[in-house]
């Protein structure tokens, strides 16, 4: 079992930056690939970014490419999402999720993720 707790959300103006953190506890953090997803009101959950267990492989959803960066610190059991050049359309609840390292190829598919945090709200004002 893995417990995930997100932090770092808040209100920011368009063009600003935020860094989200997701702290993991339970089983060995480096056994898991990690992902960030988001869900805006009335919309389906959307893949934002994913990172392999070692950090060597990263992937991003098209809407955030070039603006967001995912990273991880296995010694701290934490994954981060640096969000720059934020837009009002980035407003959503952001969720951290984990899946077994061997399942990284499916990192974009929210329904295959094994563990989820409760989310943190990001609001971008225009």
JSON list of C-alpha atoms in Angstrom, two decimals, residues 24-119:
[
{"chain": "A", "resi": 24, "resn": "UNK", "atom": "CA", "xyz": [4.64, 9.15, -0.65]},
{"chain": "A", "resi": 25, "resn": "UNK", "atom": "CA", "xyz": [4.73, 6.78, 2.27]},
{"chain": "A", "resi": 26, "resn": "UNK", "atom": "CA", "xyz": [4.40, 3.05, 2.60]},
{"chain": "A", "resi": 27, "resn": "UNK", "atom": "CA", "xyz": [6.24, 0.81, 0.20]},
{"chain": "A", "resi": 28, "resn": "UNK", "atom": "CA", "xyz": [9.51, 1.62, -1.53]},
{"chain": "A", "resi": 29, "resn": "UNK", "atom": "CA", "xyz": [8.94, 4.78, -3.55]},
{"chain": "A", "resi": 30, "resn": "UNK", "atom": "CA", "xyz": [11.45, 3.82, -6.22]},
{"chain": "A", "resi": 31, "resn": "UNK", "atom": "CA", "xyz": [9.34, 0.77, -7.07]},
{"chain": "A", "resi": 32, "resn": "UNK", "atom": "CA", "xyz": [6.77, 3.03, -8.66]},
{"chain": "A", "resi": 33, "resn": "UNK", "atom": "CA", "xyz": [6.33, 5.16, -11.71]},
{"chain": "A", "resi": 34, "resn": "UNK", "atom": "CA", "xyz": [4.52, 8.37, -10.85]},
{"chain": "A", "resi": 35, "resn": "UNK", "atom": "CA", "xyz": [2.04, 10.53, -12.63]},
{"chain": "A", "resi": 36, "resn": "UNK", "atom": "CA", "xyz": [0.17, 13.77, -12.30]},
{"chain": "A", "resi": 37, "resn": "UNK", "atom": "CA", "xyz": [-3.40, 14.09, -13.54]},
{"chain": "A", "resi": 38, "resn": "UNK", "atom": "CA", "xyz": [-5.90, 16.91, -13.36]},
{"chain": "A", "resi": 39, "resn": "UNK", "atom": "CA", "xyz": [-9.64, 17.29, -13.46]},
{"chain": "A", "resi": 40, "resn": "UNK", "atom": "CA", "xyz": [-11.49, 20.52, -14.12]},
{"chain": "A", "resi": 41, "resn": "UNK", "atom": "CA", "xyz": [-15.17, 20.94, -13.21]},
{"chain": "A", "resi": 42, "resn": "UNK", "atom": "CA", "xyz": [-17.38, 19.14, -15.69]},
{"chain": "A", "resi": 43, "resn": "UNK", "atom": "CA", "xyz": [-14.44, 17.56, -17.50]},
{"chain": "A", "resi": 44, "resn": "UNK", "atom": "CA", "xyz": [-12.81, 14.14, -17.51]},
{"chain": "A", "resi": 45, "resn": "UNK", "atom": "CA", "xyz": [-9.59, 13.46, -15.66]},
{"chain": "A", "resi": 46, "resn": "UNK", "atom": "CA", "xyz": [-6.64, 14.35, -17.88]},
{"chain": "A", "resi": 47, "resn": "UNK", "atom": "CA", "xyz": [-3.05, 13.12, -17.96]},
{"chain": "A", "resi": 48, "resn": "UNK", "atom": "CA", "xyz": [-0.56, 15.88, -17.17]},
{"chain": "A", "resi": 49, "resn": "UNK", "atom": "CA", "xyz": [2.86, 14.27, -16.72]},
{"chain": "A", "resi": 50, "resn": "UNK", "atom": "CA", "xyz": [4.56, 11.00, -15.89]},
{"chain": "A", "resi": 51, "resn": "UNK", "atom": "CA", "xyz": [7.99, 9.92, -14.72]},
{"chain": "A", "resi": 52, "resn": "UNK", "atom": "CA", "xyz": [9.65, 6.52, -14.58]},
{"chain": "A", "resi": 53, "resn": "UNK", "atom": "CA", "xyz": [10.93, 5.02, -11.34]},
{"chain": "A", "resi": 54, "resn": "UNK", "atom": "CA", "xyz": [14.46, 6.34, -11.92]},
{"chain": "A", "resi": 55, "resn": "UNK", "atom": "CA", "xyz": [13.46, 9.69, -13.37]},
{"chain": "A", "resi": 56, "resn": "UNK", "atom": "CA", "xyz": [15.15, 8.90, -16.66]},
{"chain": "A", "resi": 57, "resn": "UNK", "atom": "CA", "xyz": [11.96, 8.85, -18.71]},
{"chain": "A", "resi": 58, "resn": "UNK", "atom": "CA", "xyz": [9.32, 11.59, -18.62]},
{"chain": "A", "resi": 59, "resn": "UNK", "atom": "CA", "xyz": [6.22, 12.27, -20.62]},
{"chain": "A", "resi": 60, "resn": "UNK", "atom": "CA", "xyz": [3.75, 15.13, -20.82]},
{"chain": "A", "resi": 61, "resn": "UNK", "atom": "CA", "xyz": [0.27, 15.84, -21.99]},
{"chain": "A", "resi": 62, "resn": "UNK", "atom": "CA", "xyz": [0.12, 18.09, -25.03]},
{"chain": "A", "resi": 63, "resn": "UNK", "atom": "CA", "xyz": [-1.52, 21.05, -23.23]},
{"chain": "A", "resi": 64, "resn": "UNK", "atom": "CA", "xyz": [1.39, 21.37, -20.79]},
{"chain": "A", "resi": 65, "resn": "UNK", "atom": "CA", "xyz": [4.43, 20.52, -22.91]},
{"chain": "A", "resi": 66, "resn": "UNK", "atom": "CA", "xyz": [7.12, 23.16, -22.60]},
{"chain": "A", "resi": 67, "resn": "UNK", "atom": "CA", "xyz": [5.48, 24.72, -19.53]},
{"chain": "A", "resi": 68, "resn": "UNK", "atom": "CA", "xyz": [5.39, 21.97, -16.90]},
{"chain": "A", "resi": 69, "resn": "UNK", "atom": "CA", "xyz": [8.24, 19.82, -15.60]},
{"chain": "A", "resi": 70, "resn": "UNK", "atom": "CA", "xyz": [7.91, 16.64, -13.57]},
{"chain": "A", "resi": 71, "resn": "UNK", "atom": "CA", "xyz": [10.74, 15.45, -11.34]},
{"chain": "A", "resi": 72, "resn": "UNK", "atom": "CA", "xyz": [11.26, 13.13, -8.41]},
{"chain": "A", "resi": 73, "resn": "UNK", "atom": "CA", "xyz": [13.54, 12.69, -5.43]},
{"chain": "A", "resi": 74, "resn": "UNK", "atom": "CA", "xyz": [13.58, 9.04, -4.44]},
{"chain": "A", "resi": 75, "resn": "UNK", "atom": "CA", "xyz": [15.55, 9.78, -1.27]},
{"chain": "A", "resi": 76, "resn": "UNK", "atom": "CA", "xyz": [12.69, 12.01, -0.13]},
{"chain": "A", "resi": 77, "resn": "UNK", "atom": "CA", "xyz": [9.92, 9.83, -1.60]},
{"chain": "A", "resi": 78, "resn": "UNK", "atom": "CA", "xyz": [8.54, 12.87, -3.34]},
{"chain": "A", "resi": 79, "resn": "UNK", "atom": "CA", "xyz": [7.48, 13.76, -6.85]},
{"chain": "A", "resi": 80, "resn": "UNK", "atom": "CA", "xyz": [7.17, 17.34, -8.04]},
{"chain": "A", "resi": 81, "resn": "UNK", "atom": "CA", "xyz": [5.35, 19.22, -10.74]},
{"chain": "A", "resi": 82, "resn": "UNK", "atom": "CA", "xyz": [6.82, 22.60, -11.64]},
{"chain": "A", "resi": 83, "resn": "UNK", "atom": "CA", "xyz": [4.20, 24.62, -13.47]},
{"chain": "A", "resi": 84, "resn": "UNK", "atom": "CA", "xyz": [5.25, 27.74, -15.34]},
{"chain": "A", "resi": 85, "resn": "UNK", "atom": "CA", "xyz": [3.41, 30.15, -17.63]},
{"chain": "A", "resi": 86, "resn": "UNK", "atom": "CA", "xyz": [0.13, 29.13, -16.09]},
{"chain": "A", "resi": 87, "resn": "UNK", "atom": "CA", "xyz": [-3.08, 29.75, -17.97]},
{"chain": "A", "resi": 88, "resn": "UNK", "atom": "CA", "xyz": [-6.68, 29.99, -16.74]},
{"chain": "A", "resi": 89, "resn": "UNK", "atom": "CA", "xyz": [-7.38, 26.69, -18.51]},
{"chain": "A", "resi": 90, "resn": "UNK", "atom": "CA", "xyz": [-4.89, 25.01, -16.16]},
{"chain": "A", "resi": 91, "resn": "UNK", "atom": "CA", "xyz": [-7.38, 25.52, -13.33]},
{"chain": "A", "resi": 92, "resn": "UNK", "atom": "CA", "xyz": [-8.23, 22.09, -11.93]},
{"chain": "A", "resi": 93, "resn": "UNK", "atom": "CA", "xyz": [-7.80, 19.68, -9.10]},
{"chain": "A", "resi": 94, "resn": "UNK", "atom": "CA", "xyz": [-4.37, 18.07, -9.52]},
{"chain": "A", "resi": 95, "resn": "UNK", "atom": "CA", "xyz": [-3.84, 14.49, -8.46]},
{"chain": "A", "resi": 96, "resn": "UNK", "atom": "CA", "xyz": [-0.72, 12.48, -7.88]},
{"chain": "A", "resi": 97, "resn": "UNK", "atom": "CA", "xyz": [-0.85, 8.79, -8.76]},
{"chain": "A", "resi": 98, "resn": "UNK", "atom": "CA", "xyz": [1.43, 5.77, -8.62]},
{"chain": "A", "resi": 99, "resn": "UNK", "atom": "CA", "xyz": [1.72, 2.57, -10.59]},
{"chain": "A", "resi": 100, "resn": "UNK", "atom": "CA", "xyz": [4.28, -0.20, -10.52]},
{"chain": "A", "resi": 101, "resn": "UNK", "atom": "CA", "xyz": [7.49, 0.64, -12.31]},
{"chain": "A", "resi": 102, "resn": "UNK", "atom": "CA", "xyz": [6.97, -2.02, -14.98]},
{"chain": "A", "resi": 103, "resn": "UNK", "atom": "CA", "xyz": [3.67, -0.36, -15.91]},
{"chain": "A", "resi": 104, "resn": "UNK", "atom": "CA", "xyz": [5.20, 2.94, -17.02]},
{"chain": "A", "resi": 105, "resn": "UNK", "atom": "CA", "xyz": [4.09, 2.36, -20.62]},
{"chain": "A", "resi": 106, "resn": "UNK", "atom": "CA", "xyz": [0.52, 2.89, -19.40]},
{"chain": "A", "resi": 107, "resn": "UNK", "atom": "CA", "xyz": [1.30, 6.01, -17.37]},
{"chain": "A", "resi": 108, "resn": "UNK", "atom": "CA", "xyz": [-1.13, 8.14, -19.40]},
{"chain": "A", "resi": 109, "resn": "UNK", "atom": "CA", "xyz": [-4.10, 5.92, -18.58]},
{"chain": "A", "resi": 110, "resn": "UNK", "atom": "CA", "xyz": [-5.67, 7.02, -15.31]},
{"chain": "A", "resi": 111, "resn": "UNK", "atom": "CA", "xyz": [-7.68, 3.82, -14.94]},
{"chain": "A", "resi": 112, "resn": "UNK", "atom": "CA", "xyz": [-4.53, 1.69, -14.59]},
{"chain": "A", "resi": 113, "resn": "UNK", "atom": "CA", "xyz": [-2.95, 3.73, -11.84]},
{"chain": "A", "resi": 114, "resn": "UNK", "atom": "CA", "xyz": [-2.82, 1.82, -8.58]},
{"chain": "A", "resi": 115, "resn": "UNK", "atom": "CA", "xyz": [-2.75, 4.53, -5.94]},
{"chain": "A", "resi": 116, "resn": "UNK", "atom": "CA", "xyz": [-4.09, 8.08, -5.80]},
{"chain": "A", "resi": 117, "resn": "UNK", "atom": "CA", "xyz": [-3.77, 11.11, -3.61]},
{"chain": "A", "resi": 118, "resn": "UNK", "atom": "CA", "xyz": [-6.74, 13.26, -2.67]},
{"chain": "A", "resi": 119, "resn": "UNK", "atom": "CA", "xyz": [-5.73, 16.16, -4.85]}
]
